[in-house]
Amino acid sequence: EPLFDFGSGPRNTAIFSPSGRFLALAGFGNLAGKVEFWDKKLRVQVGEATMSCTTMYSWSPCSRYFLSATTFPRLRVDNCYKVFKHNGDLVLNEQMGSDYVYQASFRPAKPELFEDRPASPRSAFALRNGEGRKIDLSKVHAAGSNLTDVALQSRMAEKKAVYRPPGMRNTAASFTLHEKEEARAVDSKTFRATGSSVARNVLL
């Protein structure tokens, strides 16, 4: 029986950060380049990004950044390198124009020099669990490894009501494809009617 299910998707690559906390699940090569970032210890998805045409990739020694590069000779056009945060935010985008990128990598360093930290909070509701529901990040940090309670509370939370303008509240919803008007007097100077009634279509 699996301990955790990451769900299905267009993926062919899985790479852990040096600290072992973050996991990148990606679809490179002939796939679209979608990358999901997961916190393995908390078992939540912390972000995602699209890295099209990636031919080289790696984690930084501190496990906080992810490098994606399009290199020669695999691709002769659109060579570039990009750096993303562990939550998918783009922090560097270097397009080389007509120049080539042969290799891109982080400067080596010992991973033990860096503290193992969870994902940084971007907002009050930044993390998502495996089902795509948002989780209060402060509760995640407080729960630690006991994330099941937080996920359960998230699933049981009521969905927010759809916003309705004040004038439309407490009124029954109505839907009409066609609206007809009875025949009425028409000013011949501005409009000439050619029938006994005037009909119009109303698009909602």
PDB file of C-alpha atoms in Angstrom:
ATOM      1  CA  GLU A   1       0.000   0.000   0.000  1.00  0.00           C
ATOM      2  CA  PRO A   2       1.503   3.375  -0.992  1.00  0.00           C
ATOM      3  CA  LEU A   3       2.352   5.849   1.758  1.00  0.00           C
ATOM      4  CA  PHE A   4       1.335   8.806  -0.429  1.00  0.00           C
ATOM      5  CA  ASP A   5      -0.154   9.328  -3.888  1.00  0.00           C
ATOM      6  CA  PHE A   6       1.060  12.280  -5.956  1.00  0.00           C
ATOM      7  CA  GLY A   7      -1.719  11.768  -8.475  1.00  0.00           C
ATOM      8  CA  SER A   8      -1.298  11.346 -12.219  1.00  0.00           C
ATOM      9  CA  GLY A   9      -0.025  13.764 -14.818  1.00  0.00           C
ATOM     10  CA  PRO A  10       2.333  14.270 -17.782  1.00  0.00           C
ATOM     11  CA  ARG A  11       5.604  13.456 -15.970  1.00  0.00           C
ATOM     12  CA  ASN A  12       8.800  11.625 -16.831  1.00  0.00           C
ATOM     13  CA  THR A  13      11.242  13.117 -14.307  1.00  0.00           C
ATOM     14  CA  ALA A  14      11.502  13.114 -10.518  1.00  0.00           C
ATOM     15  CA  ILE A  15      14.391  14.830  -8.745  1.00  0.00           C
ATOM     16  CA  PHE A  16      14.891  15.484  -5.031  1.00  0.00           C
ATOM     17  CA  SER A  17      16.582  18.597  -3.683  1.00  0.00           C
ATOM     18  CA  PRO A  18      19.936  18.043  -1.895  1.00  0.00           C
ATOM     19  CA  SER A  19      18.225  18.343   1.502  1.00  0.00           C
ATOM     20  CA  GLY A  20      15.712  15.680   0.529  1.00  0.00           C
ATOM     21  CA  ARG A  21      12.813  17.915   1.533  1.00  0.00           C
ATOM     22  CA  PHE A  22      11.593  19.124  -1.866  1.00  0.00           C
ATOM     23  CA  LEU A  23      10.670  16.952  -4.830  1.00  0.00           C
ATOM     24  CA  ALA A  24      10.291  18.208  -8.398  1.00  0.00           C
ATOM     25  CA  LEU A  25       7.958  16.166 -10.615  1.00  0.00           C
ATOM     26  CA  ALA A  26       8.397  17.262 -14.217  1.00  0.00           C
ATOM     27  CA  GLY A  27       7.496  16.462 -17.791  1.00  0.00           C
ATOM     28  CA  PHE A  28      10.547  17.284 -19.932  1.00  0.00           C
ATOM     29  CA  GLY A  29      11.679  16.096 -23.358  1.00  0.00           C
ATOM     30  CA  ASN A  30       8.661  15.552 -25.584  1.00  0.00           C
ATOM     31  CA  LEU A  31       6.305  16.808 -22.851  1.00  0.00           C
ATOM     32  CA  ALA A  32       5.182  20.391 -22.194  1.00  0.00           C
ATOM     33  CA  GLY A  33       7.622  21.100 -19.361  1.00  0.00           C
ATOM     34  CA  LYS A  34       5.207  21.420 -16.448  1.00  0.00           C
ATOM     35  CA  VAL A  35       6.994  21.090 -13.092  1.00  0.00           C
ATOM     36  CA  GLU A  36       5.325  20.507  -9.725  1.00  0.00           C
ATOM     37  CA  PHE A  37       7.181  21.244  -6.492  1.00  0.00           C
ATOM     38  CA  TRP A  38       6.303  19.174  -3.426  1.00  0.00           C
ATOM     39  CA  ASP A  39       7.347  19.299   0.212  1.00  0.00           C
ATOM     40  CA  LYS A  40       8.016  15.642   0.969  1.00  0.00           C
ATOM     41  CA  LYS A  41       7.947  16.008   4.734  1.00  0.00           C
ATOM     42  CA  LEU A  42       4.650  17.912   4.823  1.00  0.00           C
ATOM     43  CA  ARG A  43       3.279  16.034   1.807  1.00  0.00           C
ATOM     44  CA  VAL A  44       1.883  19.110   0.108  1.00  0.00           C
ATOM     45  CA  GLN A  45       2.407  20.729  -3.270  1.00  0.00           C
ATOM     46  CA  VAL A  46       4.109  24.074  -2.712  1.00  0.00           C
ATOM     47  CA  GLY A  47       4.042  25.388  -6.271  1.00  0.00           C
ATOM     48  CA  GLU A  48       4.363  24.731  -9.968  1.00  0.00           C
ATOM     49  CA  ALA A  49       5.914  26.261 -13.071  1.00  0.00           C
ATOM     50  CA  THR A  50       6.213  25.672 -16.805  1.00  0.00           C
ATOM     51  CA  MET A  51       9.744  25.168 -18.154  1.00  0.00           C
ATOM     52  CA  SER A  52       9.298  24.562 -21.861  1.00  0.00           C
ATOM     53  CA  CYS A  53      12.159  23.135 -23.946  1.00  0.00           C
ATOM     54  CA  THR A  54      14.261  22.274 -20.887  1.00  0.00           C
ATOM     55  CA  THR A  55      17.359  20.201 -21.687  1.00  0.00           C
ATOM     56  CA  MET A  56      19.292  20.675 -18.401  1.00  0.00           C
ATOM     57  CA  TYR A  57      17.981  21.084 -14.862  1.00  0.00           C
ATOM     58  CA  SER A  58      19.224  20.896 -11.281  1.00  0.00           C
ATOM     59  CA  TRP A  59      18.566  21.975  -7.705  1.00  0.00           C
ATOM     60  CA  SER A  60      20.753  24.533  -5.955  1.00  0.00           C
ATOM     61  CA  PRO A  61      22.893  23.264  -3.045  1.00  0.00           C
ATOM     62  CA  CYS A  62      20.644  25.161  -0.610  1.00  0.00           C
ATOM     63  CA  SER A  63      17.535  23.397  -1.982  1.00  0.00           C
ATOM     64  CA  ARG A  64      15.727  26.718  -2.389  1.00  0.00           C
ATOM     65  CA  TYR A  65      16.160  27.221  -6.152  1.00  0.00           C
ATOM     66  CA  PHE A  66      15.700  25.161  -9.307  1.00  0.00           C
ATOM     67  CA  LEU A  67      17.628  25.727 -12.545  1.00  0.00           C
ATOM     68  CA  SER A  68      16.190  25.122 -16.000  1.00  0.00           C
ATOM     69  CA  ALA A  69      18.201  25.604 -19.200  1.00  0.00           C
ATOM     70  CA  THR A  70      17.758  25.221 -22.943  1.00  0.00           C
ATOM     71  CA  THR A  71      21.157  24.282 -24.356  1.00  0.00           C
ATOM     72  CA  PHE A  72      23.099  23.637 -27.569  1.00  0.00           C
ATOM     73  CA  PRO A  73      23.365  21.284 -29.445  1.00  0.00           C
ATOM     74  CA  ARG A  74      20.083  19.756 -28.257  1.00  0.00           C
ATOM     75  CA  LEU A  75      18.324  22.928 -29.408  1.00  0.00           C
ATOM     76  CA  ARG A  76      19.854  25.552 -31.668  1.00  0.00           C
ATOM     77  CA  VAL A  77      17.285  28.276 -31.024  1.00  0.00           C
ATOM     78  CA  ASP A  78      15.862  29.984 -27.947  1.00  0.00           C
ATOM     79  CA  ASN A  79      18.849  29.052 -25.788  1.00  0.00           C
ATOM     80  CA  CYS A  80      18.372  30.392 -22.258  1.00  0.00           C
ATOM     81  CA  TYR A  81      18.612  29.605 -18.575  1.00  0.00           C
ATOM     82  CA  LYS A  82      16.090  30.319 -15.842  1.00  0.00           C
ATOM     83  CA  VAL A  83      16.081  30.080 -12.067  1.00  0.00           C
ATOM     84  CA  PHE A  84      12.909  29.370 -10.096  1.00  0.00           C
ATOM     85  CA  LYS A  85      12.249  29.384  -6.367  1.00  0.00           C
ATOM     86  CA  HIS A  86      11.173  26.167  -4.692  1.00  0.00           C
ATOM     87  CA  ASN A  87       7.551  27.389  -4.942  1.00  0.00           C
ATOM     88  CA  GLY A  88       7.711  27.942  -8.711  1.00  0.00           C
ATOM     89  CA  ASP A  89       8.292  31.711  -8.729  1.00  0.00           C
ATOM     90  CA  LEU A  90      10.595  32.848 -11.547  1.00  0.00           C
ATOM     91  CA  VAL A  91      13.535  34.901 -10.221  1.00  0.00           C
ATOM     92  CA  LEU A  92      15.928  34.922 -13.217  1.00  0.00           C
ATOM     93  CA  ASN A  93      15.361  34.657 -16.968  1.00  0.00           C
ATOM     94  CA  GLU A  94      18.417  35.047 -19.220  1.00  0.00           C
ATOM     95  CA  GLN A  95      17.626  34.823 -22.935  1.00  0.00           C
ATOM     96  CA  MET A  96      20.742  34.393 -25.083  1.00  0.00           C
ATOM     97  CA  GLY A  97      19.351  35.549 -28.415  1.00  0.00           C
ATOM     98  CA  SER A  98      21.631  34.266 -31.201  1.00  0.00           C
ATOM     99  CA  ASP A  99      24.224  32.960 -28.709  1.00  0.00           C
ATOM    100  CA  TYR A 100      24.390  29.380 -27.483  1.00  0.00           C
ATOM    101  CA  VAL A 101      24.277  27.938 -23.985  1.00  0.00           C
ATOM    102  CA  TYR A 102      26.401  24.796 -23.702  1.00  0.00           C
ATOM    103  CA  GLN A 103      25.951  24.104 -19.999  1.00  0.00           C
ATOM    104  CA  ALA A 104      24.322  25.681 -16.947  1.00  0.00           C
ATOM    105  CA  SER A 105      24.715  24.642 -13.323  1.00  0.00           C
ATOM    106  CA  PHE A 106      24.931  25.984  -9.782  1.00  0.00           C
ATOM    107  CA  ARG A 107      28.295  26.428  -8.098  1.00  0.00           C
ATOM    108  CA  PRO A 108      28.904  23.318  -5.966  1.00  0.00           C
ATOM    109  CA  ALA A 109      28.597  23.585  -2.189  1.00  0.00           C
ATOM    110  CA  LYS A 110      28.058  21.162   0.657  1.00  0.00           C
ATOM    111  CA  PRO A 111      24.316  20.760   1.333  1.00  0.00           C
ATOM    112  CA  GLU A 112      24.959  20.425   5.080  1.00  0.00           C
ATOM    113  CA  LEU A 113      26.026  24.076   5.132  1.00  0.00           C
ATOM    114  CA  PHE A 114      22.391  25.064   4.639  1.00  0.00           C
ATOM    115  CA  GLU A 115      19.512  24.743   7.073  1.00  0.00           C
ATOM    116  CA  ASP A 116      16.667  22.418   6.146  1.00  0.00           C
ATOM    117  CA  ARG A 117      13.697  24.783   6.049  1.00  0.00           C
ATOM    118  CA  PRO A 118      10.100  24.251   4.900  1.00  0.00           C
ATOM    119  CA  ALA A 119       8.535  26.290   2.126  1.00  0.00           C
ATOM    120  CA  SER A 120       8.382  30.020   2.769  1.00  0.00           C
ATOM    121  CA  PRO A 121       4.852  31.428   3.144  1.00  0.00           C
ATOM    122  CA  ARG A 122       3.922  33.553   0.123  1.00  0.00           C
ATOM    123  CA  SER A 123       0.438  34.302   1.389  1.00  0.00           C
ATOM    124  CA  ALA A 124      -2.041  33.131   4.018  1.00  0.00           C
ATOM    125  CA  PHE A 125      -3.169  30.319   1.718  1.00  0.00           C
ATOM    126  CA  ALA A 126      -0.145  29.331  -0.345  1.00  0.00           C
ATOM    127  CA  LEU A 127       0.100  25.571  -0.112  1.00  0.00           C
ATOM    128  CA  ARG A 128      -2.131  22.980  -1.698  1.00  0.00           C
ATOM    129  CA  ASN A 129      -2.596  19.372  -0.827  1.00  0.00           C
ATOM    130  CA  GLY A 130      -2.705  16.535  -3.322  1.00  0.00           C
ATOM    131  CA  GLU A 131      -6.334  17.231  -4.199  1.00  0.00           C
ATOM    132  CA  GLY A 132      -5.635  20.844  -5.160  1.00  0.00           C
ATOM    133  CA  ARG A 133      -7.390  22.402  -2.168  1.00  0.00           C
ATOM    134  CA  LYS A 134      -5.680  25.333  -0.498  1.00  0.00           C
ATOM    135  CA  ILE A 135      -4.382  24.931   3.036  1.00  0.00           C
ATOM    136  CA  ASP A 136      -3.646  27.629   5.594  1.00  0.00           C
ATOM    137  CA  LEU A 137       0.150  27.707   5.673  1.00  0.00           C
ATOM    138  CA  SER A 138       0.283  28.754   9.322  1.00  0.00           C
ATOM    139  CA  LYS A 139      -1.676  25.611  10.228  1.00  0.00           C
ATOM    140  CA  VAL A 140       0.671  23.495   8.132  1.00  0.00           C
ATOM    141  CA  HIS A 141       3.736  24.801   9.962  1.00  0.00           C
ATOM    142  CA  ALA A 142       2.044  24.277  13.313  1.00  0.00           C
ATOM    143  CA  ALA A 143       0.929  20.763  12.410  1.00  0.00           C
ATOM    144  CA  GLY A 144       4.349  19.637  11.221  1.00  0.00           C
ATOM    145  CA  SER A 145       4.196  15.982  10.272  1.00  0.00           C
ATOM    146  CA  ASN A 146       0.563  15.715  11.375  1.00  0.00           C
ATOM    147  CA  LEU A 147      -0.740  17.209   8.149  1.00  0.00           C
ATOM    148  CA  THR A 148      -3.707  14.841   7.937  1.00  0.00           C
ATOM    149  CA  ASP A 149      -5.726  16.955  10.381  1.00  0.00           C
ATOM    150  CA  VAL A 150      -5.073  20.106   8.343  1.00  0.00           C
ATOM    151  CA  ALA A 151      -6.005  18.420   5.069  1.00  0.00           C
ATOM    152  CA  LEU A 152      -9.170  17.024   6.635  1.00  0.00           C
ATOM    153  CA  GLN A 153     -10.189  20.465   7.879  1.00  0.00           C
ATOM    154  CA  SER A 154      -9.561  21.851   4.414  1.00  0.00           C
ATOM    155  CA  ARG A 155     -11.783  19.215   2.795  1.00  0.00           C
ATOM    156  CA  MET A 156     -14.549  19.902   5.288  1.00  0.00           C
ATOM    157  CA  ALA A 157     -14.401  23.673   4.796  1.00  0.00           C
ATOM    158  CA  GLU A 158     -17.417  25.140   3.062  1.00  0.00           C
ATOM    159  CA  LYS A 159     -16.979  26.552  -0.403  1.00  0.00           C
ATOM    160  CA  LYS A 160     -17.139  30.317  -0.658  1.00  0.00           C
ATOM    161  CA  ALA A 161     -20.390  31.645  -2.084  1.00  0.00           C
ATOM    162  CA  VAL A 162     -20.271  33.062  -5.595  1.00  0.00           C
ATOM    163  CA  TYR A 163     -20.088  36.847  -5.514  1.00  0.00           C
ATOM    164  CA  ARG A 164     -23.298  38.609  -6.501  1.00  0.00           C
ATOM    165  CA  PRO A 165     -23.757  42.373  -6.770  1.00  0.00           C
ATOM    166  CA  PRO A 166     -25.855  43.896  -3.945  1.00  0.00           C
ATOM    167  CA  GLY A 167     -28.750  44.550  -6.305  1.00  0.00           C
ATOM    168  CA  MET A 168     -28.917  40.886  -7.308  1.00  0.00           C
ATOM    169  CA  ARG A 169     -28.848  39.412  -3.805  1.00  0.00           C
ATOM    170  CA  ASN A 170     -31.919  37.735  -2.293  1.00  0.00           C
ATOM    171  CA  THR A 171     -33.521  37.469  -5.713  1.00  0.00           C
ATOM    172  CA  ALA A 172     -34.435  34.389  -7.688  1.00  0.00           C
ATOM    173  CA  ALA A 173     -32.195  33.641 -10.627  1.00  0.00           C
ATOM    174  CA  SER A 174     -33.808  34.119 -14.027  1.00  0.00           C
ATOM    175  CA  PHE A 175     -32.711  33.104 -17.496  1.00  0.00           C
ATOM    176  CA  THR A 176     -34.350  34.271 -20.727  1.00  0.00           C
ATOM    177  CA  LEU A 177     -33.099  33.588 -24.228  1.00  0.00           C
ATOM    178  CA  HIS A 178     -35.646  35.725 -26.069  1.00  0.00           C
ATOM    179  CA  GLU A 179     -37.659  38.744 -25.121  1.00  0.00           C
ATOM    180  CA  LYS A 180     -40.616  39.944 -27.149  1.00  0.00           C
ATOM    181  CA  GLU A 181     -42.215  43.369 -27.246  1.00  0.00           C
ATOM    182  CA  GLU A 182     -45.741  44.010 -28.346  1.00  0.00           C
ATOM    183  CA  ALA A 183     -46.434  46.300 -31.270  1.00  0.00           C
ATOM    184  CA  ARG A 184     -46.176  49.978 -30.422  1.00  0.00           C
ATOM    185  CA  ALA A 185     -46.188  53.314 -32.156  1.00  0.00           C
ATOM    186  CA  VAL A 186     -42.963  54.055 -33.997  1.00  0.00           C
ATOM    187  CA  ASP A 187     -41.594  57.455 -34.924  1.00  0.00           C
ATOM    188  CA  SER A 188     -41.327  57.353 -38.701  1.00  0.00           C
ATOM    189  CA  LYS A 189     -38.555  59.967 -38.633  1.00  0.00           C
ATOM    190  CA  THR A 190     -36.182  57.692 -36.749  1.00  0.00           C
ATOM    191  CA  PHE A 191     -37.352  54.156 -37.460  1.00  0.00           C
ATOM    192  CA  ARG A 192     -39.640  52.446 -39.976  1.00  0.00           C
ATOM    193  CA  ALA A 193     -41.376  49.244 -38.803  1.00  0.00           C
ATOM    194  CA  THR A 194     -42.180  46.551 -41.394  1.00  0.00           C
ATOM    195  CA  GLY A 195     -44.501  44.335 -39.327  1.00  0.00           C
ATOM    196  CA  SER A 196     -47.095  44.266 -36.617  1.00  0.00           C
ATOM    197  CA  SER A 197     -44.548  43.616 -33.864  1.00  0.00           C
ATOM    198  CA  VAL A 198     -40.916  44.204 -33.050  1.00  0.00           C
ATOM    199  CA  ALA A 199     -38.785  41.320 -31.738  1.00  0.00           C
ATOM    200  CA  ARG A 200     -35.278  41.436 -30.275  1.00  0.00           C
ATOM    201  CA  ASN A 201     -32.791  38.902 -28.975  1.00  0.00           C
ATOM    202  CA  VAL A 202     -31.203  39.523 -25.591  1.00  0.00           C
ATOM    203  CA  LEU A 203     -27.808  37.976 -24.958  1.00  0.00           C
ATOM    204  CA  LEU A 204     -27.145  37.204 -21.292  1.00  0.00           C
TER     205      LEU A 204
END
